Short mmCIF file of C-alpha atoms in Angstrom, two decimals:
data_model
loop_
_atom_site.label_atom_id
_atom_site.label_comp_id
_atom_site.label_asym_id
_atom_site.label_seq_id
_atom_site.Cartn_x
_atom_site.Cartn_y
_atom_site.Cartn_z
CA UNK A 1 0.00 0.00 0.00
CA UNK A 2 1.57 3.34 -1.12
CA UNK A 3 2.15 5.50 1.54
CA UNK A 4 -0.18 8.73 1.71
CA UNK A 5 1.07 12.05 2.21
CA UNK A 6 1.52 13.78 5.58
CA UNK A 7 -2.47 13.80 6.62
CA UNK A 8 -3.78 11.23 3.80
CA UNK A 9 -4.13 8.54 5.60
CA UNK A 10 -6.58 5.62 4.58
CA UNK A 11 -9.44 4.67 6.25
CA UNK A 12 -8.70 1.67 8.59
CA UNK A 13 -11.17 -1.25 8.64
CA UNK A 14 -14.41 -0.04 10.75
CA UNK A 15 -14.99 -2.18 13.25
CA UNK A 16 -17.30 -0.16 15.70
CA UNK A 17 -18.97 3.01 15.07
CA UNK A 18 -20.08 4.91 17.98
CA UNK A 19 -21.64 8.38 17.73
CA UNK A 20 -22.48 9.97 20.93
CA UNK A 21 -25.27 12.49 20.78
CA UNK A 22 -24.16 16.18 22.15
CA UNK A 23 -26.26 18.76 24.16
CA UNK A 24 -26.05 21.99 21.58
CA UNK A 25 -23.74 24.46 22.88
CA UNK A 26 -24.58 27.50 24.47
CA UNK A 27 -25.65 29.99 22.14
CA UNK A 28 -23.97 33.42 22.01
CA UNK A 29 -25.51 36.53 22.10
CA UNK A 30 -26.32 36.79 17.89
CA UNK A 31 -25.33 39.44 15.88
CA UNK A 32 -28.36 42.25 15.00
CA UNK A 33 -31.30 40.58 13.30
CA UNK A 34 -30.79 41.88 10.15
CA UNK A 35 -26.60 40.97 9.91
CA UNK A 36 -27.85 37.06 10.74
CA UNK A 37 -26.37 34.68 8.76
CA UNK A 38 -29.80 33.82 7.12
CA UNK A 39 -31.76 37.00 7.09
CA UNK A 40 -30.91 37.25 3.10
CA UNK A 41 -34.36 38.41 0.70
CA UNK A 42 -34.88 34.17 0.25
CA UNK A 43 -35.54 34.09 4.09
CA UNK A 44 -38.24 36.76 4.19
CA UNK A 45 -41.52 35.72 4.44
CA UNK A 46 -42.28 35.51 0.59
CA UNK A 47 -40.24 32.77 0.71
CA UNK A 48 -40.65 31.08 3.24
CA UNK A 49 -42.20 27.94 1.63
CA UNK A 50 -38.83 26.94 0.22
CA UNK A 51 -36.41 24.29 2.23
CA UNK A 52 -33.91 26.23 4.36
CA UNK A 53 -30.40 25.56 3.25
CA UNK A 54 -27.63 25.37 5.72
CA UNK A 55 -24.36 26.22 4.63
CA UNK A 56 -20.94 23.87 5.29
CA UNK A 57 -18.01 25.76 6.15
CA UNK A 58 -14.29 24.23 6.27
CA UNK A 59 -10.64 25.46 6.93
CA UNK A 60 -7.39 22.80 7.22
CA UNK A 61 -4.15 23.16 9.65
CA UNK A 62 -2.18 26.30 8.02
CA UNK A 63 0.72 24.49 7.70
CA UNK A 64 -0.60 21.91 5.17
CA UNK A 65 0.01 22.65 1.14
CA UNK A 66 -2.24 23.02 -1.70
CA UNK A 67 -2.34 19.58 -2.90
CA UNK A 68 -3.05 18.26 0.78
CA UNK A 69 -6.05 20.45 1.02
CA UNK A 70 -7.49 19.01 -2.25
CA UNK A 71 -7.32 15.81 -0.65
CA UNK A 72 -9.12 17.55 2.30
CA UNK A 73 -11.85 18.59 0.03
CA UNK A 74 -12.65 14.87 -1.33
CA UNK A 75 -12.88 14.14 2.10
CA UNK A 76 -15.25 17.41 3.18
CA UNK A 77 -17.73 16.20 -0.05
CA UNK A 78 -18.19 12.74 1.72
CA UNK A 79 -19.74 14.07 4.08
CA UNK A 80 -21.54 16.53 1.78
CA UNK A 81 -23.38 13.99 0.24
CA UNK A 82 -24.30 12.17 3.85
CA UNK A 83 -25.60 15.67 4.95
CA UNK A 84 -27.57 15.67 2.32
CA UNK A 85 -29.80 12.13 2.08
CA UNK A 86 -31.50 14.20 5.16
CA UNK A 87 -31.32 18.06 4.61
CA UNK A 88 -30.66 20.94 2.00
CA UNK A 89 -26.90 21.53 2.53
CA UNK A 90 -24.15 23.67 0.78
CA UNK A 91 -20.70 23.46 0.48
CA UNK A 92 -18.38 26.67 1.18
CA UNK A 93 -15.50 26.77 -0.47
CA UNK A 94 -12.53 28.45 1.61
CA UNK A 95 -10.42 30.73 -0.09
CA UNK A 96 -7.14 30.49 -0.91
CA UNK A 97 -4.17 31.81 0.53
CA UNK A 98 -1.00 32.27 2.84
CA UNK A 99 0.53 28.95 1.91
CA UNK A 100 3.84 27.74 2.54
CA UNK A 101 4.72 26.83 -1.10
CA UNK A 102 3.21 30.17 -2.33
CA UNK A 103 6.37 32.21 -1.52
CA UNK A 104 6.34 34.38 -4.95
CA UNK A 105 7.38 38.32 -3.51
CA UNK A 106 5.25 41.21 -4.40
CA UNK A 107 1.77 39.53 -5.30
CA UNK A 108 -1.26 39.25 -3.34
CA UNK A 109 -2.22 35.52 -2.69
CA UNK A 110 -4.78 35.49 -0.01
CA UNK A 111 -8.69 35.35 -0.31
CA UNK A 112 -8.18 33.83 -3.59
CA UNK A 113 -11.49 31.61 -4.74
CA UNK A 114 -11.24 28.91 -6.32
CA UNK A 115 -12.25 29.52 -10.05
CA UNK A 116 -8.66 31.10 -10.21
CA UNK A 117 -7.78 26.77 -10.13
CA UNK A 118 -10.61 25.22 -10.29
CA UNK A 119 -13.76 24.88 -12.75
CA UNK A 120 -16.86 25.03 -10.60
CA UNK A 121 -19.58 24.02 -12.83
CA UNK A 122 -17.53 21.18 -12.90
CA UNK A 123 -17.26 21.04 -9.49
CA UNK A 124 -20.91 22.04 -9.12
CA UNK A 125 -22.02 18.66 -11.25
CA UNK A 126 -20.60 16.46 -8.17
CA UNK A 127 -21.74 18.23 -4.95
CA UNK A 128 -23.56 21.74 -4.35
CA UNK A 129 -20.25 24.01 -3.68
CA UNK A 130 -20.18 28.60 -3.08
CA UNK A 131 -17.67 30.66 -3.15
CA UNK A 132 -17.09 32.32 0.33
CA UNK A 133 -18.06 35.60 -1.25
CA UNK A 134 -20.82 34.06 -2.42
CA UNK A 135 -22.05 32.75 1.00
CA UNK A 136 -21.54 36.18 2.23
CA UNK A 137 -24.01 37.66 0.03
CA UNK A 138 -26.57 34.93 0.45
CA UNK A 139 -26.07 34.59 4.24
CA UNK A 140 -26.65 38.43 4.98
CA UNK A 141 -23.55 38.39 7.12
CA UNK A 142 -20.18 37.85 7.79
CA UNK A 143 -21.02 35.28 10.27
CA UNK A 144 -20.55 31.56 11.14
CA UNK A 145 -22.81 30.45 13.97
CA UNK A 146 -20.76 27.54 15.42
CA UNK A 147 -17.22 26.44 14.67
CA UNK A 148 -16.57 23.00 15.61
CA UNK A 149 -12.72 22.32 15.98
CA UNK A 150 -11.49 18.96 15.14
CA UNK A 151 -8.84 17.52 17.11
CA UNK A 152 -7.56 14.02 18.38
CA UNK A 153 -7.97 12.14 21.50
CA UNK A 154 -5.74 13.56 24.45
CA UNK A 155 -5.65 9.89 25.48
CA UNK A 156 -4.58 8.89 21.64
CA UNK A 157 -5.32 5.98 19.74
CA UNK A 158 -5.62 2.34 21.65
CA UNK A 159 -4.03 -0.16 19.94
CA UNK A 160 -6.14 -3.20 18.89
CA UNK A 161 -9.57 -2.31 17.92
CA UNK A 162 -10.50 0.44 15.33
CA UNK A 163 -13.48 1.98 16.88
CA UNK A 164 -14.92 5.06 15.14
CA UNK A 165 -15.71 8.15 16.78
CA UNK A 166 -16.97 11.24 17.79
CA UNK A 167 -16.99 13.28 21.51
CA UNK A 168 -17.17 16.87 22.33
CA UNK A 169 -14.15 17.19 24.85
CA UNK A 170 -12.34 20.58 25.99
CA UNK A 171 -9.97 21.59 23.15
CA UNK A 172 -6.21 20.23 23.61
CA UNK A 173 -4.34 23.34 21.81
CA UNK A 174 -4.72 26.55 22.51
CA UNK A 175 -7.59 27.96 20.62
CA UNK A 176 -6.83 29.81 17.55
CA UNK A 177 -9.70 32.17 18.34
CA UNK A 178 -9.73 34.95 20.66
CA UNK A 179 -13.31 36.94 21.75
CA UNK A 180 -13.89 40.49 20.96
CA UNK A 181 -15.67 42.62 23.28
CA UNK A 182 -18.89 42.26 21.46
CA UNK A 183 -18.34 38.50 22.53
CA UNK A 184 -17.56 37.55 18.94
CA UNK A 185 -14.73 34.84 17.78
CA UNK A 186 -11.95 36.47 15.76
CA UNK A 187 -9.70 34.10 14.04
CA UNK A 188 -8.13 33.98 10.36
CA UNK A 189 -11.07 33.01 8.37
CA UNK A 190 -9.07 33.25 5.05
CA UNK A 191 -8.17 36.41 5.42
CA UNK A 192 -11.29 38.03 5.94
CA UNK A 193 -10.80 40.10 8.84
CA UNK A 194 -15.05 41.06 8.92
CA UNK A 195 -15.93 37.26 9.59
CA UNK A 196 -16.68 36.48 13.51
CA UNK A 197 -17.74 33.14 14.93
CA UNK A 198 -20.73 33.20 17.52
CA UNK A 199 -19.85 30.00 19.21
CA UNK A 200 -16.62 27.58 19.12
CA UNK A 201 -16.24 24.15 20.34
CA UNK A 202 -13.75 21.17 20.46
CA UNK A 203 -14.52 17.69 18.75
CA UNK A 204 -12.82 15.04 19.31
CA UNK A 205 -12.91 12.87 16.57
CA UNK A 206 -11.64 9.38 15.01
CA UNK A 207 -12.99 8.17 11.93
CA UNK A 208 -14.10 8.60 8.47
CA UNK A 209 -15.90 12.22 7.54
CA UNK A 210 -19.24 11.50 7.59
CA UNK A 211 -18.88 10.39 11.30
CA UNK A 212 -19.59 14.10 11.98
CA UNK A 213 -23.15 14.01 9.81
CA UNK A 214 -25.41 13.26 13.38
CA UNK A 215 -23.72 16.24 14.91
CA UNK A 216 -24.49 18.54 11.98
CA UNK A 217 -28.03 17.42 11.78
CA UNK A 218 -28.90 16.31 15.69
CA UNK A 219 -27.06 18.42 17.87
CA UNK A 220 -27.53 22.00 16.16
CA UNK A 221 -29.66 23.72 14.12
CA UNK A 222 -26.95 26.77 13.12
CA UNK A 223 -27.63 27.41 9.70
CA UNK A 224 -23.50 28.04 9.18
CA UNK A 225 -21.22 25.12 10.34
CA UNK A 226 -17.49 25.32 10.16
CA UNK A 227 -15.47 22.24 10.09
CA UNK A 228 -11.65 23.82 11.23
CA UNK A 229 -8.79 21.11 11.12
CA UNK A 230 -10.65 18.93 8.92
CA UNK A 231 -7.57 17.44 8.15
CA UNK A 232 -8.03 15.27 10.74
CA UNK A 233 -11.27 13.40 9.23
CA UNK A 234 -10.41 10.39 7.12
CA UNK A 235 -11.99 9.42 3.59
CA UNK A 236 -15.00 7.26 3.96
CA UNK A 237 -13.85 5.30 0.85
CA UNK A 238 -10.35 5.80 -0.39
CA UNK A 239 -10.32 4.79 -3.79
CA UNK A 240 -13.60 3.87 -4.27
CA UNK A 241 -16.30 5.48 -7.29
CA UNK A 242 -17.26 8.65 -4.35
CA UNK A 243 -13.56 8.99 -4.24
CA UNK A 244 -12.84 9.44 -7.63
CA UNK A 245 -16.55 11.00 -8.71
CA UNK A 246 -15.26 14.19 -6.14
CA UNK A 247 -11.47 14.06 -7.80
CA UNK A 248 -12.43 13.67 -11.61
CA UNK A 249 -14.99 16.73 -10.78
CA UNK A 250 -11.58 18.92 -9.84
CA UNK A 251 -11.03 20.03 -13.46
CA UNK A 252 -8.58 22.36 -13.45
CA UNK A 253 -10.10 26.01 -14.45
CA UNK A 254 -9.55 26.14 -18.21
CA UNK A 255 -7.33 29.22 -18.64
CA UNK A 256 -4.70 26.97 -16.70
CA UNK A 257 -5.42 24.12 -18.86
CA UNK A 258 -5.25 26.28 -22.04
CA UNK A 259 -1.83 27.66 -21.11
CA UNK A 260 -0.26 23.84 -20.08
CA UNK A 261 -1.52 23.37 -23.22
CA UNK A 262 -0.08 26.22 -25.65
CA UNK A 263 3.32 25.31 -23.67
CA UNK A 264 3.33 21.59 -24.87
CA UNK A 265 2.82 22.30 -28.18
CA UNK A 266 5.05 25.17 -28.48
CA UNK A 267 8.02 23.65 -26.23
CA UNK A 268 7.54 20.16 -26.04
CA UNK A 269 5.85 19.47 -29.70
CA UNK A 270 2.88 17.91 -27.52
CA UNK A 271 -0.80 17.54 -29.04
CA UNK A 272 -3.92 15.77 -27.48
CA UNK A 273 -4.65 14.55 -31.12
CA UNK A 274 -1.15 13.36 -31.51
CA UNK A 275 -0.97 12.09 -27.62
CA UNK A 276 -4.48 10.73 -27.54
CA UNK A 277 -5.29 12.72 -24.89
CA UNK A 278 -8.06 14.53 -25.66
CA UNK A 279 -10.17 15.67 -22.70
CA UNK A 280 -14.24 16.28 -22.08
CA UNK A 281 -14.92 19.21 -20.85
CA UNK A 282 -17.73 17.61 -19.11
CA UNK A 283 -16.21 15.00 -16.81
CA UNK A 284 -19.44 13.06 -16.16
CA UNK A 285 -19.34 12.37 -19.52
CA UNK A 286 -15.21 11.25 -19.88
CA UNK A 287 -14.62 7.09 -19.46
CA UNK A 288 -11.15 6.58 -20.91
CA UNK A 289 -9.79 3.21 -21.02
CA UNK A 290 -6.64 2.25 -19.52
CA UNK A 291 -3.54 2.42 -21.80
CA UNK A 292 -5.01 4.73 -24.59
CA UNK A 293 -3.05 7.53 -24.01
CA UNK A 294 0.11 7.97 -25.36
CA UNK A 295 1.41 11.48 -23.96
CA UNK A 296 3.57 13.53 -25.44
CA UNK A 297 7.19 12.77 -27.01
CA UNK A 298 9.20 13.86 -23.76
CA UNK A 299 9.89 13.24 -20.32
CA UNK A 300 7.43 14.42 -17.02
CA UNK A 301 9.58 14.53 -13.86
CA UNK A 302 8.27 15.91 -10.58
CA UNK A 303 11.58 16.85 -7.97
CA UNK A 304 10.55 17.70 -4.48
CA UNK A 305 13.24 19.68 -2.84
CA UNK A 306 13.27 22.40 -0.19
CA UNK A 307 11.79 21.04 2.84
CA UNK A 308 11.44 17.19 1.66
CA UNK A 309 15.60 17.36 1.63
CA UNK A 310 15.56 17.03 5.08
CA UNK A 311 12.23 15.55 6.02
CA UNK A 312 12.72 12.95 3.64
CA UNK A 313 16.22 12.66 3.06
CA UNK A 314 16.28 8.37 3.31
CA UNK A 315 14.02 8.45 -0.28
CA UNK A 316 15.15 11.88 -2.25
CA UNK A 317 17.89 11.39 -4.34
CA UNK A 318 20.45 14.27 -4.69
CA UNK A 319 20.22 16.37 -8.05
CA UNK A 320 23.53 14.41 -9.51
CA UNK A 321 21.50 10.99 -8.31
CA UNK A 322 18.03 12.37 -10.04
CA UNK A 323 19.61 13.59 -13.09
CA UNK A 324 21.79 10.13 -13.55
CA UNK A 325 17.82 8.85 -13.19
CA UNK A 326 16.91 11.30 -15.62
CA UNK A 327 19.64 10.41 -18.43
CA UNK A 328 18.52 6.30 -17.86
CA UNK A 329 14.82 6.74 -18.94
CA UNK A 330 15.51 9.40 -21.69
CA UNK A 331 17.38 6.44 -23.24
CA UNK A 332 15.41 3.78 -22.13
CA UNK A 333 11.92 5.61 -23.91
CA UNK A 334 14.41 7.15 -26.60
CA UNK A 335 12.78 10.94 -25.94
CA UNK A 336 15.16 14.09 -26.37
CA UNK A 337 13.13 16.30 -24.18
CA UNK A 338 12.24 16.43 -20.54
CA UNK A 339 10.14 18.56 -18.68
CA UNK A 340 10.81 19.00 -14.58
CA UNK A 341 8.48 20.59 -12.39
CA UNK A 342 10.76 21.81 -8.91
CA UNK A 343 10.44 23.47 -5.85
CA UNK A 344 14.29 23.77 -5.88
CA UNK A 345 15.99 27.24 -5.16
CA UNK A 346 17.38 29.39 -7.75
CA UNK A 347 21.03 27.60 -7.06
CA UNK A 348 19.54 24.63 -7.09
CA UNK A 349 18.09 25.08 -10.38
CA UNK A 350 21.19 26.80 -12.25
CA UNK A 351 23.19 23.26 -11.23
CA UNK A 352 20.40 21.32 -13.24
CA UNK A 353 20.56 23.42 -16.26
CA UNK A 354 24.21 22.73 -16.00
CA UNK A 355 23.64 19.18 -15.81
CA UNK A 356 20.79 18.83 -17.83
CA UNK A 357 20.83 21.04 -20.53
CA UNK A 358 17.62 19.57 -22.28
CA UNK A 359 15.42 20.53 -19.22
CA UNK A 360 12.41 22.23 -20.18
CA UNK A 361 10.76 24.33 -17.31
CA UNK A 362 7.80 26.34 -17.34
CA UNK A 363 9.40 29.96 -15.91
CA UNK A 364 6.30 32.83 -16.06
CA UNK A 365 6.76 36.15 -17.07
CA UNK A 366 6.16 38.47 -14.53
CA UNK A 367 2.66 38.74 -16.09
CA UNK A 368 1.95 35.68 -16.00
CA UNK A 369 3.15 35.18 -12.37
CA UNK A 370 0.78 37.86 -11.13
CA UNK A 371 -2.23 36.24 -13.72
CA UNK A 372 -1.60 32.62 -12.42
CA UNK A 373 -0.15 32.96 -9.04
CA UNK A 374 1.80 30.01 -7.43
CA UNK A 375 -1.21 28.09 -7.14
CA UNK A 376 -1.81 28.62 -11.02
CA UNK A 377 1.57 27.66 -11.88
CA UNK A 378 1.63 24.71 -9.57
CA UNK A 379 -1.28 23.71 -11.69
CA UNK A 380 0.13 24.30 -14.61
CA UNK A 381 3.31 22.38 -13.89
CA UNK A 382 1.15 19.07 -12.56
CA UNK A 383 -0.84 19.62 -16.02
CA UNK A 384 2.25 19.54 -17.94
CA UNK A 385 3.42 16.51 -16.37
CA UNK A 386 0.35 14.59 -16.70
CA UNK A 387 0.63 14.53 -20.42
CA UNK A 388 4.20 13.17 -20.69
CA UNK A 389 5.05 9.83 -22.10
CA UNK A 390 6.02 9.08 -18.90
CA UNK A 391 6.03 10.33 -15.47
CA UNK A 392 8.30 9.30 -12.41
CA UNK A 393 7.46 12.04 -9.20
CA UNK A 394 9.07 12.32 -5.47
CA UNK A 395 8.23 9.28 -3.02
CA UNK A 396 5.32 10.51 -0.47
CA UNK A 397 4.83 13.60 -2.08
CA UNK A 398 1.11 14.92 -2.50
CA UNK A 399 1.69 17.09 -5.63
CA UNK A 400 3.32 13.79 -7.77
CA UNK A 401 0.12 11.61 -6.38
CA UNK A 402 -2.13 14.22 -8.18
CA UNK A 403 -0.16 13.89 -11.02
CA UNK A 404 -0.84 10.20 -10.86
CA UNK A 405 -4.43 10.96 -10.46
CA UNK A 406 -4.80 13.33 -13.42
CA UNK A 407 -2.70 10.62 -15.62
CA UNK A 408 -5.12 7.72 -14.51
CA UNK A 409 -8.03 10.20 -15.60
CA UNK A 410 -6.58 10.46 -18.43
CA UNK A 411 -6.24 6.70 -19.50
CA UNK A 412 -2.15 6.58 -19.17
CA UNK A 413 -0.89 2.95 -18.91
CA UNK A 414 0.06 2.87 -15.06
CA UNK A 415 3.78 1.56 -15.91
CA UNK A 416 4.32 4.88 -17.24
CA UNK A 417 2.48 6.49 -14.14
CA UNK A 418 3.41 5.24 -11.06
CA UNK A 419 7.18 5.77 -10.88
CA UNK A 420 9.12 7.79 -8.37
CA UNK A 421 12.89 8.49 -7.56
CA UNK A 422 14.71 6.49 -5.23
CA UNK A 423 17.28 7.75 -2.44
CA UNK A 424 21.20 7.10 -2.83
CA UNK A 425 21.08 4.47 -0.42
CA UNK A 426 17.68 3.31 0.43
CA UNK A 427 17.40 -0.44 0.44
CA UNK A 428 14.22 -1.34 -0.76
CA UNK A 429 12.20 1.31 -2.89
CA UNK A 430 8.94 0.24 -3.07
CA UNK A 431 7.19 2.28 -6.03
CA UNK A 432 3.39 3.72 -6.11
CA UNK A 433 0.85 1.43 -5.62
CA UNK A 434 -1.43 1.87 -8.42
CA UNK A 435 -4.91 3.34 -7.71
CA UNK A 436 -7.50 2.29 -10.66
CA UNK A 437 -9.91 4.77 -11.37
CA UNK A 438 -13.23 3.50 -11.04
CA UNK A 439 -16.40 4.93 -12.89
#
């Protein structure tokens, strides 16, 4: 079983589910009637025949990367579609911003939605999702009426028997939210500054997302419900037709796609009618069988540096190890051209030119940098990659597996997917395990 990235871990074996029903916390005093999350014009009394809809908030551990979080929101949409077999339920999407990867100088990169990545129609066609802004103007507000934070077990895990669940306990950290003197949480909230929480509480939890569903929809009736360090909810089915519904429905937002694109053909002489790869706009509506696509006549290479060099340093290969790597497969596939997505510093990069003068790197104009952002580039890199002959990424790293994802979508033969470096002197170095799509 291929190892999941820091916070992916899979689901273990349920064995016992126990869901303890909570007393609602104590309400705070609410904000003026008319600022209520819920006083918008479809809550007046004209409409008051229609279902109310209750809005799903969500925010992950700062530290944690953009690829992470997408994993996150697979996760979040789980329990989406729980929440609603019983009630009218919408996801919020939480903006982007002040991520460790996203180090670019001189460009703002916080309360960015998520159409600058992502397509939502597409997104829409798998689960109900909002942009924040968007909840905003329906809610009437900038308010959240409970926050539930997720944490652990103080006691941690027992081993033996997996038993799922779910307790409200004091919180173990130190809150991240601190009370105004209106009695109102402050906290980060994306970078909206305006937002305030009326009520915060700790869960403990262990288990798969939807564990939280009877909490949601028994033990309060606030019409906004944030989930914060939803990192620590597992998938309910890793791997299994939810799993890969929610991740085909992340199509990248098609500005980003058109630009991987003009960059393939330009730099790479890379087609989707010469790399059978062409692509449906509407993913419900995209089955590709395995082994179809061909990709384009070069190299994909994903190389992890900067922190992984000394968090990982057993499995990452130094650059004169990944480029001796490099040389073998160029000859092995017979392609001239390789492309290499990096996190490595400027130095870092200059050696690799020297020592790979074929590398082909996507570098944005300043322009483009401010258009795309580090997000949008990231994107654009991973795109890139996913249409190469072949693709060999960085053990345990989250941004290769969504290569690997985006190539299986694509109908790549998993030999040429599911390849990563090895370190200088690791022993045994176990490769991918190969997730099949399934429809």
């Amino acid at each position: 079983m291929a190892a999941q990235g820091r916070g992916c871990r899979l689901p273990l074996p349920l064995l016992v589910l126990t869901v303890l029903v909570l007393p609602p916390p104590a309400a705070a005093q609410p904000p003026p009637a008319a600022l209520r999350a819920g006083h918008a014009v479809s809550s007046l009394p004209a409409a008051a025949a229609a279902p109310r809809t209750r809005y799903l908030l969500y925010d992950v551990n700062p530290p944690e990367g953009f690829n992470l979080r997408r994993d996150v929101y697979i996760r979040i949409a789980s329990l989406l579609k729980t929440l609603l077999k019983s009630e009218n339920w919408v996801l919020v999407l939480p903006p982007w911003g002040r991520l460790y990867h996203w180090q670019s100088p001189d460009i703002l990169q916080v309360r960015l939605p998520w159409s600058e990545f992502f397509d939502l129609p597409s997104l829409n066609r798998n689960i109900p999702v909002i942009e924040y802004e968007q909840f905003l103007a329906e809610s009437g507000g900038p308010f959240i009426e409970q926050i539930y934070v997720l944490q652990g077990y103080a006691e941690g895990w027992k081993e033996g028997t997996w038993e799922e669940k779910i307790d409200e306990r004091p919180c173990i950290d130190q809150l991240m939210y601190s009370k105004d003197k209106h009695e109102y949480y402050r906290g980060w909230f994306w970078g909206y500054e305006e937002t305030r929480g009326l009520n915060v509480s700790c869960l403990s939890v262990q288990g798969s997302a939807s564990i939280v569903a009877p909490i949601l929809l028994k033990n309060t009736s606030a019409q906004s419900v944030m989930l914060d360090r939803a990192e620590n909810l597992l998938h309910d089915h890793y791997g299994g037709r939810d799993y890969w519904n929610t991740r085909r429905s992340m199509v990248f937002a098609k500005h980003l796609r058109v630009a991987g694109d003009e960059f393939r053909n330009r730099y790479l002489q890379s087609t989707d009618e010469a790399d059978k790869t062409h692509y449906n706009e509407d993913w419900t509506q995209m089955k590709v069988k395995m082994g179809t696509a061909l990709g384009g006549p070069y190299l994909g290479v994903h190389l992890r540096r900067k922190d992984f060099i000394w968090g990982h340093r057993e499995d990452v290969p130094s650059l004169q190890g990944a480029v001796k790597k490099i040389r073998s497969l160029l000859e092995m596939l017979k392609l001239e051209r390789v492309f290499v997505a990096t996190d490595a510093v400027e130095e870092e990069v200059e050696l690799l030119k020297k020592l790979l003068p074929e590398m082909v790197r996507f570098e944005p104009s300043w322009e483009e940098l401010e258009l795309y952002k580090d997000g949008g580039l990231a994107v654009i890199d991973q795109w890139i990659c996913a249409h190469a002959r072949y693709f060999i990424g960085t053990s345990v790293s989250t941004f290769s597996f969504r290569i690997h994802e985006e190539r299986e979508i694509l109908g790549f033969d998993p030999k040429t997917t599911y390849n990563r470096f090895c370190g200088e002197k690791e022993t045994n170095c176990e490769q991918p395990t190969h997730w099949k799509i399934v429809y």
